[in-house]
């Protein structure tokens, strides 16, 4: 019955997603504020049509949270669905094969900003919910909370969660905002890294100078910044900030051996990214480097003259945006503080350094022995024909740790995206296979979760 309904409504399910993908709900850029609001309204209408009750846009200090619920029976378990309707900026536009907010379907994939992250994945939940409501198979109570600021650090969602604690009761948080290994190798994400994001400003002379008249005699803040940044990793690619690894949860040999059983093809990985070789912390393999190990990366660096032709100048200022991905049991506050202290301490007297923290988030590991994980595992097995593999991811969803600390709830990360979906990159895509498989798999989760919670 469920699959019949999904099949009968497939074209509409896809077209509704395409309609939402036409809304450029970029949260990072105030220019798109009206579109962000339009997306929230759009989602509100679709939730009402799908059969949700008490649907509303809940105000926050930033973009509204789209809330809706269906409480079928207080004796049933309650699933809280989280997702986000905001997207990353689409820049650089010229690298897109088709415009980012004019979705097209090509070779079985939808191409658009947000196709996978997270509009495609989030909307699977709306359509799975509609399917369960319309076929009378909804086995759990549901609350939706879809936010509009995930891509800018969910800075106002903590307050939303605290303010609406009484309303946000339930048994588990269900999220599709991660990936899986491959279409024939489903996986469930069991961990996310935390994040410390900050900006540094290095000031040399109080004004831009002629690089001939002053060159060699004063500090060039770009040269100095580069030296400082280079010194943050040693020859083994370990981070040199004192105490950085103090609280890092080291996995046992057994846990690492277990991880190594997930299929991974290094040659394919290099080929997909056009790399001569991979790079990372000595003593760890690629799959560990990008999931269970903490990192430090420069996300952007600027200063001086970058226009046409040449200008001979020693700039007054240089800047960089730096992020650190964190693992249990590092905390964002601790690492931000350690970075700041260290970075200030290595600055030579010839420059002034300011470190400005941006936003952060805590790492999480989710249990694999819970009814919710079991239900998710059974759901994938039912629709994919194979048992999903638990995999820790390197990405971050800051609110997941907060759901645990504020609401006491674990999350289940049922992602259906692939690395090749190119989230945050030009030509982001999402497979129609993945979209439809998600809509099929989610109702199975509800079914098994209700059974296991009895
Ligand atoms: N959905 C991603 C996170 C993700 C993607 C986790 C794939 C695991 C697998 C999310 O939208 C995201 O991009 N998060 C940001 C953090 C945020 C604070 C900007 C990230 O990980 O950079
Ligand atoms: Mn996302
Ligand atoms: Mn994202």
Short mmCIF file of C-alpha atoms and ligand atoms in Angstrom, two decimals:
data_model
loop_
_atom_site.label_atom_id
_atom_site.label_comp_id
_atom_site.label_asym_id
_atom_site.label_seq_id
_atom_site.Cartn_x
_atom_site.Cartn_y
_atom_site.Cartn_z
CA UNK A 1 0.00 0.00 0.00
CA UNK A 2 2.79 2.38 0.93
CA UNK A 3 4.83 1.59 -2.16
CA UNK A 4 1.74 1.86 -4.34
CA UNK A 5 1.05 5.36 -3.02
CA UNK A 6 4.66 6.43 -3.51
CA UNK A 7 4.69 5.07 -7.03
CA UNK A 8 1.40 6.75 -7.94
CA UNK A 9 2.64 10.12 -6.69
CA UNK A 10 6.26 9.95 -7.75
CA UNK A 11 6.10 12.73 -10.36
CA UNK A 12 4.38 15.12 -7.96
CA UNK A 13 6.89 14.29 -5.18
CA UNK A 14 9.71 15.21 -7.55
CA UNK A 15 8.01 18.34 -8.91
CA UNK A 16 7.33 19.71 -5.44
CA UNK A 17 11.01 19.34 -4.59
CA UNK A 18 11.95 21.11 -7.82
CA UNK A 19 9.62 23.98 -6.85
CA UNK A 20 11.38 24.35 -3.51
CA UNK A 21 14.81 24.18 -5.16
CA UNK A 22 13.83 27.23 -7.22
CA UNK A 23 13.80 29.30 -4.03
CA UNK A 24 17.34 30.58 -3.32
CA UNK A 25 17.19 30.27 0.48
CA UNK A 26 20.82 31.17 1.14
CA UNK A 27 21.13 31.90 4.86
CA UNK A 28 24.66 33.32 4.76
CA UNK A 29 23.78 36.29 2.56
CA UNK A 30 21.23 38.91 3.76
CA UNK A 31 20.38 39.60 0.11
CA UNK A 32 18.35 36.37 0.12
CA UNK A 33 16.39 37.09 3.31
CA UNK A 34 13.04 37.36 1.49
CA UNK A 35 13.69 34.06 -0.29
CA UNK A 36 14.54 32.37 2.99
CA UNK A 37 11.15 33.55 4.33
CA UNK A 38 9.42 32.42 1.13
CA UNK A 39 10.95 28.97 1.57
CA UNK A 40 9.71 28.78 5.16
CA UNK A 41 6.17 29.68 3.95
CA UNK A 42 6.41 27.15 1.14
CA UNK A 43 7.33 24.41 3.58
CA UNK A 44 4.56 25.40 5.96
CA UNK A 45 1.98 25.01 3.17
CA UNK A 46 3.38 21.63 2.10
CA UNK A 47 3.30 20.36 5.71
CA UNK A 48 -0.34 21.40 6.05
CA UNK A 49 -1.23 19.65 2.77
CA UNK A 50 0.65 16.55 3.89
CA UNK A 51 -1.62 16.34 6.95
CA UNK A 52 0.34 17.94 9.77
CA UNK A 53 -1.45 19.83 12.58
CA UNK A 54 -0.51 23.04 14.41
CA UNK A 55 1.81 24.04 11.60
CA UNK A 56 3.47 27.38 12.23
CA UNK A 57 6.54 29.43 11.62
CA UNK A 58 8.15 29.81 15.02
CA UNK A 59 10.04 33.07 15.30
CA UNK A 60 13.65 33.06 16.47
CA UNK A 61 16.21 35.86 16.61
CA UNK A 62 17.07 34.74 13.08
CA UNK A 63 15.17 32.72 10.48
CA UNK A 64 11.98 30.95 11.58
CA UNK A 65 11.72 27.28 12.42
CA UNK A 66 8.96 25.49 10.52
CA UNK A 67 7.08 23.44 13.08
CA UNK A 68 4.29 20.93 12.55
CA UNK A 69 3.06 17.82 14.31
CA UNK A 70 0.72 14.88 14.18
CA UNK A 71 -0.07 13.35 17.50
CA UNK A 72 -2.02 10.23 16.61
CA UNK A 73 -2.01 8.51 19.98
CA UNK A 74 -0.20 9.40 23.22
CA UNK A 75 0.64 5.75 23.79
CA UNK A 76 2.73 5.63 20.62
CA UNK A 77 6.36 6.70 20.44
CA UNK A 78 7.08 10.19 19.12
CA UNK A 79 9.62 10.93 16.41
CA UNK A 80 11.09 14.43 16.13
CA UNK A 81 12.18 15.13 12.57
CA UNK A 82 14.94 17.72 12.14
CA UNK A 83 16.18 19.16 8.88
CA UNK A 84 17.08 22.50 7.30
CA UNK A 85 15.59 24.53 4.47
CA UNK A 86 18.50 26.96 4.14
CA UNK A 87 21.30 26.28 1.68
CA UNK A 88 24.93 27.25 1.13
CA UNK A 89 25.76 30.13 -1.21
CA UNK A 90 25.97 28.93 -4.82
CA UNK A 91 29.23 30.76 -5.65
CA UNK A 92 31.16 30.44 -7.85
CA UNK A 93 28.22 30.60 -10.28
CA UNK A 94 30.37 30.28 -13.40
CA UNK A 95 31.35 26.73 -12.46
CA UNK A 96 27.75 25.51 -12.61
CA UNK A 97 26.73 23.67 -15.78
CA UNK A 98 23.14 24.84 -15.25
CA UNK A 99 22.01 27.70 -12.98
CA UNK A 100 21.95 26.62 -9.30
CA UNK A 101 18.36 27.72 -8.66
CA UNK A 102 16.90 26.39 -11.92
CA UNK A 103 16.87 22.67 -11.14
CA UNK A 104 17.30 20.22 -14.01
CA UNK A 105 17.15 16.44 -14.10
CA UNK A 106 20.04 14.85 -15.97
CA UNK A 107 21.15 11.20 -15.96
CA UNK A 108 18.80 10.38 -13.11
CA UNK A 109 19.99 13.19 -10.86
CA UNK A 110 18.50 16.51 -9.81
CA UNK A 111 21.04 19.33 -10.17
CA UNK A 112 20.52 22.40 -7.96
CA UNK A 113 21.89 24.06 -4.83
CA UNK A 114 20.27 22.22 -1.90
CA UNK A 115 19.24 19.22 -4.04
CA UNK A 116 20.85 16.95 -1.46
CA UNK A 117 21.84 19.32 1.41
CA UNK A 118 19.28 19.46 2.77
CA UNK A 119 16.15 20.20 0.76
CA UNK A 120 16.06 16.88 -1.06
CA UNK A 121 16.76 14.86 2.06
CA UNK A 122 14.53 16.93 4.33
CA UNK A 123 11.60 16.83 1.87
CA UNK A 124 11.75 13.02 1.77
CA UNK A 125 10.43 13.20 5.34
CA UNK A 126 7.53 15.42 4.34
CA UNK A 127 6.57 13.05 1.52
CA UNK A 128 7.09 9.92 3.63
CA UNK A 129 4.84 11.52 6.25
CA UNK A 130 2.19 12.34 3.63
CA UNK A 131 2.38 8.74 2.45
CA UNK A 132 1.86 7.37 5.95
CA UNK A 133 -0.99 9.78 6.70
CA UNK A 134 -2.81 9.17 3.42
CA UNK A 135 -2.44 5.39 3.61
CA UNK A 136 -3.39 5.28 7.30
CA UNK A 137 -0.09 3.68 8.28
CA UNK A 138 1.45 6.33 10.52
CA UNK A 139 2.77 4.22 13.40
CA UNK A 140 4.30 6.99 15.57
CA UNK A 141 3.52 10.55 16.58
CA UNK A 142 5.60 13.06 14.66
CA UNK A 143 6.94 16.55 15.26
CA UNK A 144 8.73 18.41 12.49
CA UNK A 145 11.26 21.13 13.24
CA UNK A 146 12.89 22.38 10.09
CA UNK A 147 15.31 25.26 10.61
CA UNK A 148 16.68 27.97 8.34
CA UNK A 149 20.12 28.61 9.78
CA UNK A 150 21.99 25.31 9.75
CA UNK A 151 24.48 26.49 7.15
CA UNK A 152 25.41 29.45 9.33
CA UNK A 153 25.94 27.45 12.51
CA UNK A 154 22.38 27.13 13.93
CA UNK A 155 23.16 30.05 16.20
CA UNK A 156 19.54 30.63 17.26
CA UNK A 157 18.37 27.04 17.40
CA UNK A 158 19.75 26.38 20.88
CA UNK A 159 17.47 29.11 22.24
CA UNK A 160 14.53 27.70 20.22
CA UNK A 161 15.09 24.25 21.73
CA UNK A 162 15.38 25.64 25.27
CA UNK A 163 12.30 27.86 24.91
CA UNK A 164 10.11 25.10 23.48
CA UNK A 165 11.33 22.22 25.61
CA UNK A 166 7.80 21.45 26.77
CA UNK A 167 6.63 21.06 23.20
CA UNK A 168 9.67 19.15 21.93
CA UNK A 169 8.99 15.97 23.83
CA UNK A 170 9.55 12.67 22.12
CA UNK A 171 11.60 9.52 21.91
CA UNK A 172 14.16 10.12 19.18
CA UNK A 173 15.41 12.72 16.72
CA UNK A 174 15.33 11.57 13.11
CA UNK A 175 17.57 13.36 10.61
CA UNK A 176 18.45 12.91 6.95
CA UNK A 177 21.31 15.36 6.46
CA UNK A 178 24.26 13.00 6.02
CA UNK A 179 25.40 10.51 3.42
CA UNK A 180 25.82 6.81 2.84
CA UNK A 181 28.68 4.82 1.33
CA UNK A 182 27.08 3.85 -2.00
CA UNK A 183 23.70 3.03 -3.47
CA UNK A 184 24.41 -0.69 -3.05
CA UNK A 185 26.19 -0.19 0.30
CA UNK A 186 23.86 1.72 2.61
CA UNK A 187 25.27 3.04 5.85
CA UNK A 188 24.02 4.86 8.92
CA UNK A 189 26.04 7.75 10.31
CA UNK A 190 26.94 7.15 13.96
CA UNK A 191 29.08 10.19 14.64
CA UNK A 192 29.66 13.78 13.61
CA UNK A 193 32.64 16.00 14.25
CA UNK A 194 32.38 19.23 16.18
CA UNK A 195 33.63 22.55 14.91
CA UNK A 196 35.55 25.62 16.00
CA UNK A 197 35.45 28.32 13.36
CA UNK A 198 37.36 31.55 13.68
CA UNK A 199 38.88 34.43 11.80
CA UNK A 200 42.35 35.87 12.32
CA UNK A 201 43.57 39.34 11.48
CA UNK A 202 47.25 40.18 11.27
CA UNK A 203 48.29 43.83 11.14
CA UNK A 204 51.75 44.97 10.14
CA UNK A 205 52.38 48.67 9.38
CA UNK A 206 49.50 51.09 9.98
CA UNK A 207 49.04 51.67 6.22
CA UNK A 208 49.84 49.94 2.93
CA UNK A 209 53.45 50.67 1.97
CA UNK A 210 55.58 50.85 -1.18
CA UNK A 211 57.20 47.41 -1.27
CA UNK A 212 60.43 48.83 -2.67
CA UNK A 213 60.89 51.61 -0.17
CA UNK A 214 59.92 49.53 2.85
CA UNK A 215 60.38 45.94 1.64
CA UNK A 216 62.87 44.04 3.75
CA UNK A 217 62.61 46.42 6.68
CA UNK A 218 59.10 45.85 8.04
CA UNK A 219 56.97 42.76 8.56
CA UNK A 220 54.68 41.85 5.69
CA UNK A 221 51.55 40.59 7.49
CA UNK A 222 50.77 38.14 4.66
CA UNK A 223 54.24 36.57 4.87
CA UNK A 224 53.93 36.38 8.65
CA UNK A 225 50.41 34.95 8.53
CA UNK A 226 51.60 32.24 6.13
CA UNK A 227 54.49 31.33 8.44
CA UNK A 228 52.20 31.23 11.44
CA UNK A 229 49.67 29.05 9.64
CA UNK A 230 52.37 26.73 8.29
CA UNK A 231 53.67 26.21 11.83
CA UNK A 232 50.29 24.88 12.99
CA UNK A 233 51.11 21.43 11.55
CA UNK A 234 54.33 19.48 12.16
CA UNK A 235 56.15 17.14 9.75
CA UNK A 236 53.72 14.34 10.61
CA UNK A 237 50.75 16.57 9.89
CA UNK A 238 49.85 16.72 13.52
CA UNK A 239 48.48 19.94 14.94
CA UNK A 240 51.03 21.80 17.06
CA UNK A 241 48.67 23.77 19.30
CA UNK A 242 49.65 22.84 22.89
CA UNK A 243 47.05 20.56 24.45
CA UNK A 244 45.10 20.17 21.19
CA UNK A 245 45.00 16.36 21.49
CA UNK A 246 44.61 16.28 25.29
CA UNK A 247 41.00 15.17 25.38
CA UNK A 248 40.84 13.30 22.08
CA UNK A 249 39.09 9.99 22.42
CA UNK A 250 41.55 7.42 21.01
CA UNK A 251 39.84 4.42 19.45
CA UNK A 252 40.94 0.94 20.45
CA UNK A 253 42.62 -1.36 17.90
CA UNK A 254 39.40 -3.39 17.81
CA UNK A 255 37.31 -0.33 17.00
CA UNK A 256 39.75 0.69 14.28
CA UNK A 257 39.73 -2.81 12.82
CA UNK A 258 35.93 -2.71 12.81
CA UNK A 259 36.04 0.63 10.97
CA UNK A 260 38.46 -0.74 8.39
CA UNK A 261 35.85 -3.30 7.33
CA UNK A 262 33.79 -0.61 5.59
CA UNK A 263 34.61 -0.74 1.88
CA UNK A 264 36.99 1.98 0.70
CA UNK A 265 38.99 2.20 -2.53
CA UNK A 266 41.90 4.62 -2.21
CA UNK A 267 42.66 4.68 -5.95
CA UNK A 268 39.08 5.51 -6.77
CA UNK A 269 39.10 8.21 -4.09
CA UNK A 270 42.22 9.83 -5.55
CA UNK A 271 40.89 9.58 -9.07
CA UNK A 272 37.55 11.16 -8.16
CA UNK A 273 39.40 14.20 -6.78
CA UNK A 274 42.27 14.25 -9.30
CA UNK A 275 44.86 13.82 -6.57
CA UNK A 276 48.42 12.56 -6.96
CA UNK A 277 48.25 11.41 -3.37
CA UNK A 278 46.22 11.83 -0.21
CA UNK A 279 47.51 13.84 2.74
CA UNK A 280 46.97 13.69 6.46
CA UNK A 281 47.99 12.74 9.94
CA UNK A 282 50.73 10.11 10.13
CA UNK A 283 49.58 6.79 11.54
CA UNK A 284 45.98 7.00 10.36
CA UNK A 285 44.28 5.90 7.14
CA UNK A 286 42.07 8.16 5.04
CA UNK A 287 38.77 6.95 6.52
CA UNK A 288 40.11 7.66 10.01
CA UNK A 289 41.63 11.01 9.08
CA UNK A 290 38.28 12.29 7.86
CA UNK A 291 36.12 11.02 10.70
CA UNK A 292 37.67 10.07 14.05
CA UNK A 293 40.62 12.50 13.97
CA UNK A 294 40.53 16.26 14.60
CA UNK A 295 41.77 18.64 11.90
CA UNK A 296 42.72 22.25 11.24
CA UNK A 297 42.12 23.88 7.86
CA UNK A 298 42.36 27.33 6.36
CA UNK A 299 39.08 28.01 4.57
CA UNK A 300 40.09 31.30 3.05
CA UNK A 301 43.02 33.71 3.15
CA UNK A 302 43.19 37.23 1.83
CA UNK A 303 44.90 40.57 1.95
CA UNK A 304 46.95 42.87 -0.25
CA UNK A 305 46.44 43.35 -3.94
CA UNK A 306 44.52 40.67 -5.87
CA UNK A 307 43.23 42.74 -8.79
CA UNK A 308 44.34 42.79 -12.43
CA UNK A 309 48.03 43.11 -13.20
CA UNK A 310 50.57 43.95 -10.49
CA UNK A 311 50.77 46.47 -7.68
CA UNK A 312 53.93 46.68 -5.59
CA UNK A 313 52.70 46.88 -2.05
CA UNK A 314 53.30 45.67 1.47
CA UNK A 315 49.77 45.45 2.81
CA UNK A 316 48.85 46.65 6.23
CA UNK A 317 46.60 43.67 6.94
CA UNK A 318 46.17 39.98 6.23
CA UNK A 319 43.28 37.71 7.14
CA UNK A 320 42.35 34.05 7.26
CA UNK A 321 39.30 31.99 8.16
CA UNK A 322 40.29 28.84 10.00
CA UNK A 323 38.20 25.85 11.03
CA UNK A 324 39.00 22.96 13.29
CA UNK A 325 36.94 19.76 13.20
CA UNK A 326 36.65 18.21 16.62
CA UNK A 327 36.13 14.71 17.92
CA UNK A 328 34.88 13.36 21.25
CA UNK A 329 35.79 14.60 23.91
CA UNK A 330 37.17 17.87 22.66
CA UNK A 331 34.91 20.87 23.18
CA UNK A 332 34.53 23.82 20.90
CA UNK A 333 35.15 26.29 23.71
CA UNK A 334 38.29 24.53 24.88
CA UNK A 335 39.79 24.28 21.39
CA UNK A 336 38.88 27.85 20.42
CA UNK A 337 40.63 29.05 23.60
CA UNK A 338 43.71 26.90 22.98
CA UNK A 339 43.94 28.14 19.40
CA UNK A 340 43.59 31.78 20.42
CA UNK A 341 46.21 31.55 23.13
CA UNK A 342 48.67 29.72 20.90
CA UNK A 343 48.14 31.89 17.85
CA UNK A 344 48.66 35.06 19.84
CA UNK A 345 51.77 33.59 21.46
CA UNK A 346 53.50 32.75 18.17
CA UNK A 347 52.99 36.22 16.69
CA UNK A 348 56.28 38.12 16.37
CA UNK A 349 56.45 41.61 17.88
CA UNK A 350 56.51 43.05 14.36
CA UNK A 351 52.76 42.40 13.91
CA UNK A 352 49.53 42.57 15.90
CA UNK A 353 47.18 39.60 15.90
CA UNK A 354 43.46 39.47 16.62
CA UNK A 355 41.59 36.15 16.82
CA UNK A 356 37.82 36.39 16.43
CA UNK A 357 35.76 33.26 17.17
CA UNK A 358 32.79 32.73 14.78
CA UNK A 359 30.71 29.74 15.73
CA UNK A 360 31.15 26.25 16.93
CA UNK A 361 29.49 22.96 17.61
CA UNK A 362 30.18 19.87 19.66
CA UNK A 363 31.04 16.43 18.34
CA UNK A 364 28.64 13.53 18.86
CA UNK A 365 28.58 9.77 18.68
CA UNK A 366 25.18 8.11 18.51
CA UNK A 367 24.41 4.70 20.04
CA UNK A 368 24.10 1.61 17.84
CA UNK A 369 22.40 -0.53 20.46
CA UNK A 370 19.24 1.59 20.76
CA UNK A 371 15.77 0.66 19.45
CA UNK A 372 16.00 3.67 17.13
CA UNK A 373 19.26 2.51 15.55
CA UNK A 374 17.88 -1.02 15.24
CA UNK A 375 14.73 0.30 13.59
CA UNK A 376 16.77 2.33 11.13
CA UNK A 377 18.97 -0.65 10.36
CA UNK A 378 15.94 -2.87 9.74
CA UNK A 379 14.37 -0.19 7.56
CA UNK A 380 17.41 0.03 5.25
CA UNK A 381 17.68 -3.73 5.14
CA UNK A 382 14.08 -3.95 4.05
CA UNK A 383 14.38 -1.47 1.19
CA UNK A 384 18.01 -2.01 0.09
CA UNK A 385 18.16 -5.75 0.68
CA UNK A 386 21.39 -5.45 2.71
CA UNK A 387 22.18 -4.46 6.26
CA UNK A 388 23.56 -0.90 6.56
CA UNK A 389 27.06 -0.35 7.93
CA UNK A 390 27.58 2.07 10.85
CA UNK A 391 30.01 4.81 9.78
CA UNK A 392 31.32 7.90 11.57
CA UNK A 393 31.22 11.00 9.42
CA UNK A 394 33.57 13.96 9.34
CA UNK A 395 30.86 16.58 8.84
CA UNK A 396 29.13 18.60 11.53
CA UNK A 397 25.51 19.26 12.47
CA UNK A 398 25.93 21.40 15.60
CA UNK A 399 22.40 20.95 16.89
CA UNK A 400 22.70 17.16 17.27
CA UNK A 401 24.87 17.43 20.39
CA UNK A 402 22.46 20.04 21.73
CA UNK A 403 19.45 17.76 21.23
CA UNK A 404 21.26 15.34 23.50
CA UNK A 405 22.30 17.88 26.14
CA UNK A 406 19.10 19.97 26.15
CA UNK A 407 16.40 17.38 25.42
CA UNK A 408 18.22 14.20 26.46
CA UNK A 409 17.46 12.70 23.06
CA UNK A 410 19.69 10.67 20.78
CA UNK A 411 19.55 11.19 17.04
CA UNK A 412 19.40 8.67 14.25
CA UNK A 413 21.23 9.93 11.18
CA UNK A 414 19.50 8.26 8.24
CA UNK A 415 21.34 9.88 5.36
CA UNK A 416 20.83 9.00 1.70
CA UNK A 417 23.36 11.34 0.06
CA UNK A 418 26.54 10.29 -1.73
CA UNK A 419 29.99 11.92 -1.79
CA UNK A 420 29.46 12.44 -5.52
CA UNK A 421 26.47 14.70 -4.76
CA UNK A 422 29.00 17.52 -4.34
CA UNK A 423 27.24 19.29 -1.46
CA UNK A 424 28.49 22.86 -0.90
CA UNK A 425 30.20 22.67 -4.35
CA UNK A 426 29.11 23.78 -7.82
CA UNK A 427 26.79 21.31 -9.55
CA UNK A 428 25.35 19.83 -6.36
CA UNK A 429 23.04 16.97 -7.21
CA UNK A 430 20.81 14.33 -5.66
CA UNK A 431 19.87 11.05 -7.27
CA UNK A 432 16.21 10.37 -8.00
CA UNK A 433 16.99 6.84 -6.81
CA UNK A 434 18.13 8.24 -3.45
CA UNK A 435 15.18 10.59 -3.10
CA UNK A 436 12.64 7.86 -3.80
CA UNK A 437 14.53 5.26 -1.72
CA UNK A 438 14.50 7.66 1.20
CA UNK A 439 10.75 8.18 0.90
CA UNK A 440 10.33 4.39 0.89
CA UNK A 441 12.72 3.70 3.78
CA UNK A 442 11.44 6.32 6.24
CA UNK A 443 7.98 4.71 6.76
CA UNK A 444 9.75 1.43 7.48
CA UNK A 445 11.67 3.19 10.25
CA UNK A 446 8.41 4.35 11.83
CA UNK A 447 6.95 0.87 11.58
CA UNK A 448 9.93 -0.88 13.22
CA UNK A 449 10.45 1.86 15.80
CA UNK A 450 6.84 1.54 16.97
CA UNK A 451 7.26 -2.24 17.19
CA UNK A 452 10.55 -2.09 19.08
CA UNK A 453 9.31 0.56 21.52
CA UNK A 454 6.29 -1.51 22.55
N1 LIG B 1 24.56 18.32 6.07
C1 LIG B 1 25.79 18.94 6.37
C2 LIG B 1 26.67 18.12 7.30
C3 LIG B 1 27.06 16.75 6.82
C4 LIG B 1 27.12 16.42 5.47
C5 LIG B 1 27.37 15.81 7.75
C6 LIG B 1 27.47 15.15 5.07
C7 LIG B 1 27.75 14.55 7.36
C8 LIG B 1 27.78 14.20 6.02
C9 LIG B 1 25.52 20.31 7.01
O1 LIG B 1 24.56 21.03 6.28
C10 LIG B 1 26.77 21.13 7.01
O2 LIG B 1 27.21 21.49 5.95
N2 LIG B 1 27.32 21.44 8.19
C11 LIG B 1 28.42 22.32 8.31
C12 LIG B 1 28.52 22.90 9.68
C13 LIG B 1 27.86 24.22 9.89
C14 LIG B 1 28.18 24.75 11.26
C15 LIG B 1 28.14 25.22 8.83
C16 LIG B 1 29.72 21.61 8.05
O3 LIG B 1 29.85 20.41 8.34
O4 LIG B 1 30.63 22.29 7.58
MN1 LIG B 2 22.95 19.87 5.81
MN1 LIG B 3 25.60 21.88 4.54
#
